[in-house]
PDB file of C-alpha atoms in Angstrom:
ATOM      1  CA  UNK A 266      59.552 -98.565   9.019  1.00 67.00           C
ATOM      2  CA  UNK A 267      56.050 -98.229   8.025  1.00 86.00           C
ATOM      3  CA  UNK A 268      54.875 -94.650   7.584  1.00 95.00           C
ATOM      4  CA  UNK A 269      51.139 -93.618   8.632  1.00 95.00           C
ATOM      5  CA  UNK A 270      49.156 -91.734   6.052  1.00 95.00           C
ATOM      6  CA  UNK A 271      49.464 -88.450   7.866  1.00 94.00           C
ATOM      7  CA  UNK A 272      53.586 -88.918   7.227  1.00 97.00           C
ATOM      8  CA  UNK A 273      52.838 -89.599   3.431  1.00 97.00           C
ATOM      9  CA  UNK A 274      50.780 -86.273   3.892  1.00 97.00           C
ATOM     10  CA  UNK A 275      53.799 -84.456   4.920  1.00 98.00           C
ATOM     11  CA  UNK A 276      55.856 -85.841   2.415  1.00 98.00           C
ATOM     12  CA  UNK A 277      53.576 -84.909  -0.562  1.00 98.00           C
ATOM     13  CA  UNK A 278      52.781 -81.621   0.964  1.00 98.00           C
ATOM     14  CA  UNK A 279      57.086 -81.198   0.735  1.00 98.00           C
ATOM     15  CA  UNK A 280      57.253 -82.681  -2.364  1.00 98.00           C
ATOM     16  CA  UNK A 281      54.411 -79.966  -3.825  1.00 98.00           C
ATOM     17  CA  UNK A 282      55.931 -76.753  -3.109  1.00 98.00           C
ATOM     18  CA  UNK A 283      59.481 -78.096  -3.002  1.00 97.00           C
ATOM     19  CA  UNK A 284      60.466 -76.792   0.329  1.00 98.00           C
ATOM     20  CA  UNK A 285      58.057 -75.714   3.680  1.00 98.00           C
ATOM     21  CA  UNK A 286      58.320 -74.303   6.868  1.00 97.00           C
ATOM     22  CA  UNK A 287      57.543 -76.312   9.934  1.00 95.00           C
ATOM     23  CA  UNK A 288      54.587 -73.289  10.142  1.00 94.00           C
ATOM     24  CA  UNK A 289      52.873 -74.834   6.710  1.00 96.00           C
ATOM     25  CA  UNK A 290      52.861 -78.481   8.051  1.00 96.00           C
ATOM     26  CA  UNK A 291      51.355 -77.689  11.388  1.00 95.00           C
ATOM     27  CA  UNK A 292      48.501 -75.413  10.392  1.00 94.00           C
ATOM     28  CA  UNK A 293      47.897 -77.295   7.041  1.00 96.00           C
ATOM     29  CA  UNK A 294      47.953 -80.844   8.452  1.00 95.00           C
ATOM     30  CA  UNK A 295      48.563 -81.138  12.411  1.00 92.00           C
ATOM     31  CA  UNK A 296      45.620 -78.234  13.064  1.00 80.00           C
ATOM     32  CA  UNK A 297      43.918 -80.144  15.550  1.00 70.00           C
ATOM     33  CA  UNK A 298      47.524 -81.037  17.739  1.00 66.00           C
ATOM     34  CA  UNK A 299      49.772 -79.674  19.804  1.00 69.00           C
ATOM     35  CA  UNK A 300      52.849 -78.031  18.398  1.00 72.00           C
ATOM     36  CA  UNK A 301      54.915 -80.909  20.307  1.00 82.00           C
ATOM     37  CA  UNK A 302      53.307 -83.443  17.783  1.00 87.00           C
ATOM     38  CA  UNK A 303      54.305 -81.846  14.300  1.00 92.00           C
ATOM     39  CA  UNK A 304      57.426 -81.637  15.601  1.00 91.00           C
ATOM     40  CA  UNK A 305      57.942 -84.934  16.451  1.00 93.00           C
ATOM     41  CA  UNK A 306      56.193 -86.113  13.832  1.00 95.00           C
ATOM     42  CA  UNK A 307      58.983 -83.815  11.522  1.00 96.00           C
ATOM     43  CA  UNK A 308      61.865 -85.250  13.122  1.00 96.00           C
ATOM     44  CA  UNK A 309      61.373 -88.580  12.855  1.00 96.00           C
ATOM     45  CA  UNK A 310      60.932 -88.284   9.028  1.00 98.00           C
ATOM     46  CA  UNK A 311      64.469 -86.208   9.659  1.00 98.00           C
ATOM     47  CA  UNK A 312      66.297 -88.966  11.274  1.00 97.00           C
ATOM     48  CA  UNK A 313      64.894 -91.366   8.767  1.00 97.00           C
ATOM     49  CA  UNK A 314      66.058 -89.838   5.548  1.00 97.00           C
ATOM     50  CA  UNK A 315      62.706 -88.806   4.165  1.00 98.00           C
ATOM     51  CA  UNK A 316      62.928 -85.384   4.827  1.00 98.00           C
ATOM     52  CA  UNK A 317      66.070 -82.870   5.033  1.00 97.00           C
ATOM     53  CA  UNK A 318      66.127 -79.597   6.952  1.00 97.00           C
ATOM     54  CA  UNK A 319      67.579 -76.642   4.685  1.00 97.00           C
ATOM     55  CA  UNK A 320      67.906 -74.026   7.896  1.00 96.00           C
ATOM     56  CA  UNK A 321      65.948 -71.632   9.519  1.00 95.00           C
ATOM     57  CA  UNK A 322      63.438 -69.026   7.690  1.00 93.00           C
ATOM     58  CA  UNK A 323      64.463 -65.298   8.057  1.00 84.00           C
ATOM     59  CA  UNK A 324      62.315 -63.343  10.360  1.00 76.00           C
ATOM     60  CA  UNK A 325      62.904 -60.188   8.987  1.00 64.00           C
ATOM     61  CA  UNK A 326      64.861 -56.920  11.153  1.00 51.00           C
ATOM     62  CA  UNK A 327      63.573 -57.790  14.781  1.00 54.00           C
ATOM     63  CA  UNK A 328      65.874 -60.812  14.511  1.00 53.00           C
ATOM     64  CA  UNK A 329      65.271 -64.168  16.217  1.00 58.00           C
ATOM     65  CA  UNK A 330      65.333 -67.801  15.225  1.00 70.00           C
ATOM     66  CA  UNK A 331      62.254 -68.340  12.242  1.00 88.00           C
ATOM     67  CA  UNK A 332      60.859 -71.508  11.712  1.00 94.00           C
ATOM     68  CA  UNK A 333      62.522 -74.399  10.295  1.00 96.00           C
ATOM     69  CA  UNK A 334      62.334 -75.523   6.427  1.00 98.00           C
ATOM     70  CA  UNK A 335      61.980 -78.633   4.892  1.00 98.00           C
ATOM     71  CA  UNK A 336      62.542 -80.567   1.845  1.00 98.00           C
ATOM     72  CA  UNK A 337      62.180 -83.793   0.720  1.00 98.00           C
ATOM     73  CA  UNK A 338      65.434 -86.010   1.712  1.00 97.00           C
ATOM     74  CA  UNK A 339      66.927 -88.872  -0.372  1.00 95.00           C
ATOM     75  CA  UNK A 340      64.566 -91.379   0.986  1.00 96.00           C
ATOM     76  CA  UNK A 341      61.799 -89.245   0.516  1.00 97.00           C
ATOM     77  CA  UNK A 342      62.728 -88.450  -3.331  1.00 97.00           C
ATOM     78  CA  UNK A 343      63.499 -92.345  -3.575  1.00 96.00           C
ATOM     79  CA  UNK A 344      59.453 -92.735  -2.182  1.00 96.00           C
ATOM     80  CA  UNK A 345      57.878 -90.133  -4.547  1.00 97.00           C
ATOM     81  CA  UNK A 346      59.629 -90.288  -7.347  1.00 96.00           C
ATOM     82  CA  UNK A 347      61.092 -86.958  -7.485  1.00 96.00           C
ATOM     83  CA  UNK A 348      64.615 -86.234  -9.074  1.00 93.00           C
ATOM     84  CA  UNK A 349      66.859 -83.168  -9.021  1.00 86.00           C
ATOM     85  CA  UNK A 350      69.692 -82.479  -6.229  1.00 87.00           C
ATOM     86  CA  UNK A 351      68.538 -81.253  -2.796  1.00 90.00           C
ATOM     87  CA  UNK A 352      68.820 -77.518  -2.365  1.00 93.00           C
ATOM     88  CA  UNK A 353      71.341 -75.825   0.100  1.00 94.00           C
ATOM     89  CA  UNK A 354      69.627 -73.211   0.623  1.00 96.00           C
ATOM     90  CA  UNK A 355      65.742 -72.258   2.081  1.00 96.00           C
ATOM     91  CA  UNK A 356      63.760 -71.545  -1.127  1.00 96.00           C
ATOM     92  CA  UNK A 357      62.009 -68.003  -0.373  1.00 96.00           C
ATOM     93  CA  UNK A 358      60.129 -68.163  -3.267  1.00 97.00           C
ATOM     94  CA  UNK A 359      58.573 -71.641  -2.697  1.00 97.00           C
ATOM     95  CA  UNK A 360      58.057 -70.407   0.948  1.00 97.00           C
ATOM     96  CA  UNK A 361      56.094 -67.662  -0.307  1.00 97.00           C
ATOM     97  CA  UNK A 362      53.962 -69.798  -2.448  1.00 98.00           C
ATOM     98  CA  UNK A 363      52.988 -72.295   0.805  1.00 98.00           C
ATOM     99  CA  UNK A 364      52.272 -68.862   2.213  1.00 97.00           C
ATOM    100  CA  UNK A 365      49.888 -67.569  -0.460  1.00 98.00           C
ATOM    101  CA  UNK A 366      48.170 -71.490   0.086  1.00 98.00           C
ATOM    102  CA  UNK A 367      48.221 -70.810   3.664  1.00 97.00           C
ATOM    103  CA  UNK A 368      46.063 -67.574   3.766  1.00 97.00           C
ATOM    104  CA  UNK A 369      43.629 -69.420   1.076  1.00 97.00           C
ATOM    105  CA  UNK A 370      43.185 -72.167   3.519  1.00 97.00           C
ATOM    106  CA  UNK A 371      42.581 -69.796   6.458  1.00 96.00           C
ATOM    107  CA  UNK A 372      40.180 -68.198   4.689  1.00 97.00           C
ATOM    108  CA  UNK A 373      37.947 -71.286   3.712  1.00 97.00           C
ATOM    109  CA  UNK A 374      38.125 -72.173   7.153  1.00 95.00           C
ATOM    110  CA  UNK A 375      36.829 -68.824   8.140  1.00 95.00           C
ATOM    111  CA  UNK A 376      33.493 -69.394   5.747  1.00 96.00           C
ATOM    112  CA  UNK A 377      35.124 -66.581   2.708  1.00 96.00           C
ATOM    113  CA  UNK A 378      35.469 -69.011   0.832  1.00 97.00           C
ATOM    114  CA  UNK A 379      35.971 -72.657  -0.493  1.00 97.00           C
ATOM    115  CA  UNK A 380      39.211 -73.657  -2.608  1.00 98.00           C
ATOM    116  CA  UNK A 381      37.664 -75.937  -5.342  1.00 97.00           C
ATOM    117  CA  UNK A 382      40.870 -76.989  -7.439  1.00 98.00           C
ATOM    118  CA  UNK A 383      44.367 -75.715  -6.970  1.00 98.00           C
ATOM    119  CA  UNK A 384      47.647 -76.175  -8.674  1.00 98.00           C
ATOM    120  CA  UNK A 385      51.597 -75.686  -8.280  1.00 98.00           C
ATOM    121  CA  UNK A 386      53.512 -74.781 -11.320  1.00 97.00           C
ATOM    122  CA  UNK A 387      50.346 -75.143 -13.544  1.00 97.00           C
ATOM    123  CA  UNK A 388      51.288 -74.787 -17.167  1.00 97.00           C
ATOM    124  CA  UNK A 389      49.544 -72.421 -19.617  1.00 97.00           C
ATOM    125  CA  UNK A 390      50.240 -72.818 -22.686  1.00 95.00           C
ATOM    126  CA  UNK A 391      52.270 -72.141 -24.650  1.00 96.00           C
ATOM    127  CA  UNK A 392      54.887 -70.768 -22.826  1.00 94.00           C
ATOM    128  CA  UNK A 393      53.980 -69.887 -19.366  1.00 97.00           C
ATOM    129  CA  UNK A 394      54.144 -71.947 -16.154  1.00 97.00           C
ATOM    130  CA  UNK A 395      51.676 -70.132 -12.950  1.00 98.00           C
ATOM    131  CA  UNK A 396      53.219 -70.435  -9.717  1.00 98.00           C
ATOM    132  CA  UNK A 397      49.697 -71.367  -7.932  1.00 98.00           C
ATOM    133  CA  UNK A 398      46.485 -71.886  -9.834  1.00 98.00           C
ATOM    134  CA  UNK A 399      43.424 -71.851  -7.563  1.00 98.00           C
ATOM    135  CA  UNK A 400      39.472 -72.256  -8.339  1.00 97.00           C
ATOM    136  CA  UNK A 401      37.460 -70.911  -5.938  1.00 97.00           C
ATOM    137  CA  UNK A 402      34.034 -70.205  -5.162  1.00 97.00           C
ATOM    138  CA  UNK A 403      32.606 -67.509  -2.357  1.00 95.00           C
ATOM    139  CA  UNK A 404      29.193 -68.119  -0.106  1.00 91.00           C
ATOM    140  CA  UNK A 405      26.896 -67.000  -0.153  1.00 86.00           C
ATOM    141  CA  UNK A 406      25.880 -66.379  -3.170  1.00 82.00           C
ATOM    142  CA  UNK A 407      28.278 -68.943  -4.758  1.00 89.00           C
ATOM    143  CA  UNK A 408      30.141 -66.847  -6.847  1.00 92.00           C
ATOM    144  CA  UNK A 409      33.166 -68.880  -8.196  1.00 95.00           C
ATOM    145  CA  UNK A 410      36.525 -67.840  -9.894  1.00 95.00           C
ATOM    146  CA  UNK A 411      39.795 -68.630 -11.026  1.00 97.00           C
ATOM    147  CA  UNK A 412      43.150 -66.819 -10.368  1.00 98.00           C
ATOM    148  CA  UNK A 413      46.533 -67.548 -11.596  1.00 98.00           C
ATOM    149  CA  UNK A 414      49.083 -66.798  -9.119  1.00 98.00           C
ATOM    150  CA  UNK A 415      52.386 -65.093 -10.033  1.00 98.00           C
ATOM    151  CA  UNK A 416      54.351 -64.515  -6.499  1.00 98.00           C
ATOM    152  CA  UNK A 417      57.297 -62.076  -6.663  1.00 98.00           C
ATOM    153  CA  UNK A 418      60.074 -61.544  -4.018  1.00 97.00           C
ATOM    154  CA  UNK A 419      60.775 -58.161  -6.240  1.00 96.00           C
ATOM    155  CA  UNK A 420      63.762 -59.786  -7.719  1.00 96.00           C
ATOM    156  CA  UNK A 421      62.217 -59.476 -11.356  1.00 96.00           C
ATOM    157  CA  UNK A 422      63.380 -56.545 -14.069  1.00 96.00           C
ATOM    158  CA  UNK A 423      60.362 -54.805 -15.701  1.00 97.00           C
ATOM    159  CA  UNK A 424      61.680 -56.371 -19.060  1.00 97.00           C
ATOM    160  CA  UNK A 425      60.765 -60.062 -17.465  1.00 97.00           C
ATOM    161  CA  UNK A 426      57.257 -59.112 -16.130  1.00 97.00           C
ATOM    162  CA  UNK A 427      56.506 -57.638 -19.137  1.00 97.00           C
ATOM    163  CA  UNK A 428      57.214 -60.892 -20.687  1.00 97.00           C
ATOM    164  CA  UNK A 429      55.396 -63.225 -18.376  1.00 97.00           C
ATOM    165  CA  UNK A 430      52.549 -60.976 -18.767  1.00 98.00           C
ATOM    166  CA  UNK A 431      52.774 -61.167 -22.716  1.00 97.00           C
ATOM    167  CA  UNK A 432      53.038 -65.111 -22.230  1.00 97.00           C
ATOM    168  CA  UNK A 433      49.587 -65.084 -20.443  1.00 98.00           C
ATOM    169  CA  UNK A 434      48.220 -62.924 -23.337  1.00 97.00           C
ATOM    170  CA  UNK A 435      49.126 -65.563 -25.724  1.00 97.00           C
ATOM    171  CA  UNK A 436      47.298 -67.931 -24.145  1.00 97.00           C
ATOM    172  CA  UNK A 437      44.861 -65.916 -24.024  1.00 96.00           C
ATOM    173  CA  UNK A 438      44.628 -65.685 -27.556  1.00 95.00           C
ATOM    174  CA  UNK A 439      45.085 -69.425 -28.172  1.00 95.00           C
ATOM    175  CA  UNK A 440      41.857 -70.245 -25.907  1.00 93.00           C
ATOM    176  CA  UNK A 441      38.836 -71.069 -26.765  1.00 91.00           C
ATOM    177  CA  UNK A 442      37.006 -70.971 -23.216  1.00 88.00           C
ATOM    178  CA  UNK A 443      34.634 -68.612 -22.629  1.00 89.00           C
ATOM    179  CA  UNK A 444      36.502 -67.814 -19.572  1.00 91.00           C
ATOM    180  CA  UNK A 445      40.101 -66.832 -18.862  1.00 95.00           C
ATOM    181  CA  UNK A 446      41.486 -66.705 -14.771  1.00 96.00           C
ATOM    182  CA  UNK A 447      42.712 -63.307 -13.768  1.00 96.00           C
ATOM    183  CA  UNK A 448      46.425 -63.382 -13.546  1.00 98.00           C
ATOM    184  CA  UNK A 449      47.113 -61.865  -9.856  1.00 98.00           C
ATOM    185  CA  UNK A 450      50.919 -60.809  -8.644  1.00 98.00           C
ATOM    186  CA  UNK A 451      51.399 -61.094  -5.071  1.00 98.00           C
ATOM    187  CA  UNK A 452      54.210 -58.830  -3.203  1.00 98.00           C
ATOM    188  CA  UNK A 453      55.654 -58.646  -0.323  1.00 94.00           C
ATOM    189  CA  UNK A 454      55.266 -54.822   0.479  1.00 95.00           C
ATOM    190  CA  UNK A 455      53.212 -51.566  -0.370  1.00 95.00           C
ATOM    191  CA  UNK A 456      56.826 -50.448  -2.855  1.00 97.00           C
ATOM    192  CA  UNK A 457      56.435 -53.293  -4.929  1.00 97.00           C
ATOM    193  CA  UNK A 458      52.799 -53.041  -5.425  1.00 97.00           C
ATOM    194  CA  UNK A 459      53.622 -49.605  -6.412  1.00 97.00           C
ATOM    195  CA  UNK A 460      55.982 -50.371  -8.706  1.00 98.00           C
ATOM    196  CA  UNK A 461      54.335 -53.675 -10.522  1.00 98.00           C
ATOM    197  CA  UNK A 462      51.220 -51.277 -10.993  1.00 98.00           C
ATOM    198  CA  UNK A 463      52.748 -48.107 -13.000  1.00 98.00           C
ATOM    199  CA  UNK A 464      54.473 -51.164 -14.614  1.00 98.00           C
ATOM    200  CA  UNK A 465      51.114 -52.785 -15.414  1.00 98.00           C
ATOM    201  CA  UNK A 466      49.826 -48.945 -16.454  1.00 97.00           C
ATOM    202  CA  UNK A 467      52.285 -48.885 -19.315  1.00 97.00           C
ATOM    203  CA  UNK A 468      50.673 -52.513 -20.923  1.00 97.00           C
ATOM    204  CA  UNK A 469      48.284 -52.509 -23.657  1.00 95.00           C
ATOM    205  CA  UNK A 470      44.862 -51.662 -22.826  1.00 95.00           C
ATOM    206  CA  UNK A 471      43.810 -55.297 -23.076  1.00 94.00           C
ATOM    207  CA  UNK A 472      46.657 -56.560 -21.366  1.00 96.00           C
ATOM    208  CA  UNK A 473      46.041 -54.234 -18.384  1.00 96.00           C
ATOM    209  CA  UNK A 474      42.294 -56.243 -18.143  1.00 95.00           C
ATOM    210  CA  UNK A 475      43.954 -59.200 -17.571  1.00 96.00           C
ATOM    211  CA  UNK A 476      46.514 -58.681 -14.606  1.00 98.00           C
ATOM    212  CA  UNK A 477      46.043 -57.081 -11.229  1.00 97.00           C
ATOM    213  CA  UNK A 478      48.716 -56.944  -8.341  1.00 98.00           C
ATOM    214  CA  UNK A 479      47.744 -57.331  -4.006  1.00 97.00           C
ATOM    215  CA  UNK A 480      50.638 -57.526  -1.506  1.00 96.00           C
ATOM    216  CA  UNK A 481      50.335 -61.119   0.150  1.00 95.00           C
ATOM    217  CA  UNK A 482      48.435 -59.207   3.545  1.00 93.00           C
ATOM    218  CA  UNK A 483      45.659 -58.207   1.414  1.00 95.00           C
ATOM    219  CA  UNK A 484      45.550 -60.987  -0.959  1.00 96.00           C
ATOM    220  CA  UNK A 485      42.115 -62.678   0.075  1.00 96.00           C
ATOM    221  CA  UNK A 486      40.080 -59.628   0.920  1.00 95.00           C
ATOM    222  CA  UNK A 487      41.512 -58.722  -2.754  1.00 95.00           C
ATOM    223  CA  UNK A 488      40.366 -61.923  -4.319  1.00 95.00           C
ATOM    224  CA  UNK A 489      36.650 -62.370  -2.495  1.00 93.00           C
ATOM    225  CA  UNK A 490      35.650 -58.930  -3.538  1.00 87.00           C
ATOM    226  CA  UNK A 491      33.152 -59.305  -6.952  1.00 77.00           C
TER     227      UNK A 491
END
């Protein structure tokens, strides 16, 4: 069966963040349908192989059936050329990232800003990999930045952020651009924010320059202001 260009769309937008939530594919590609499209759409690419659904995404204490997650099937990974095993389990982390992508999105559709360039897994050498790059630039004035992205479900020990920190350091040593992105942790809650900045308090002066830290509510107002 021939797929359409908005199924190859789905597929690649799977194949980018590893795993999304029915959510990501609607709002990101169906925005101008009805939910019963996407979901048909989703389903089809199901029954045919190119897809797999992992489960359901928690909701969080009310309870209640979340959205369900996606990642490519063995037809799909046969189509894009992507190897590894396919997961049992919904990816929270990779969720989180589509999230992060999400708000950006929102956002540029809003007029805050535009997204420019963007990136999964971006590697900086020499030894660290960003979870989401983005360039972006802000009406009116045109402002532009860039931002790496480090998203954290809080499941990190100081001794490790510390360390991914000190890998973005290096490279900031090792460049010779006039410019270096800020390097931006986004949390889940007000605790970890907390926590991440007495953390970041403790770093060397320059070091402390460098990084900043937003819970994922506030993460564009946090990025748009100068």
């Amino acid at each position: 069966m021939e797929l359409s260009e908005r199924d190859l769309a789905v597929l690649k937008l799977t194949r980018v963040f590893s795993q999304v939530a029915s959510t990501h594919v609607m709002e990101l590609l169906f925005g101008d349908r009805s939910h019963s499209v996407p979901d048909k759409v989703l389903g089809r690419l199901v029954r045919l192989g190119y897809l797999s659904r992992v489960g359901r995404r928690a909701t969080g204490s009310k309870g209640g059936a979340g959205a369900y997650v996606y990642q490519l099937g063995r037809a799909g990974r046969l189509l894009l050329d992507v190897d590894g095993r396919l997961s049992p389990n919904v990816n929270n982390h990779a969720l989180m990232m589509a999230d992060t992508y999400l708000e950006l999105r929102r956002a540029e559709k809003a007029g805050l800003l535009a997204v420019t360039d963007w990136e999964v897994e971006r590697h900086v050498p020499p030894s660290v990999r960003a979870d989401l790059y983005v360039s972006l630039t802000f009406p009116p004035q045109g402002r532009s930045s860039s931002f790496f992205l480090e998203i954290d479900l809080s499941t990190e020990q100081p001794a490790r952020i510390r360390e991914k920190v000190a890998g973005y350091w290096r490279a900031v040593e090792m460049s010779t651009a006039d410019y270096f992105p800020y390097v931006v942790f986004v949390v889940k809650d007000l605790v970890r924010r907390k926590e991440l900045a007495r953390l970041f308090r403790q770093l060397p002066a320059e070091q402390q320059e460098m990084v900043r830290v937003h819970s994922a509510d506030e993460i564009v107002s946090a990025l748009v202001r100068p």
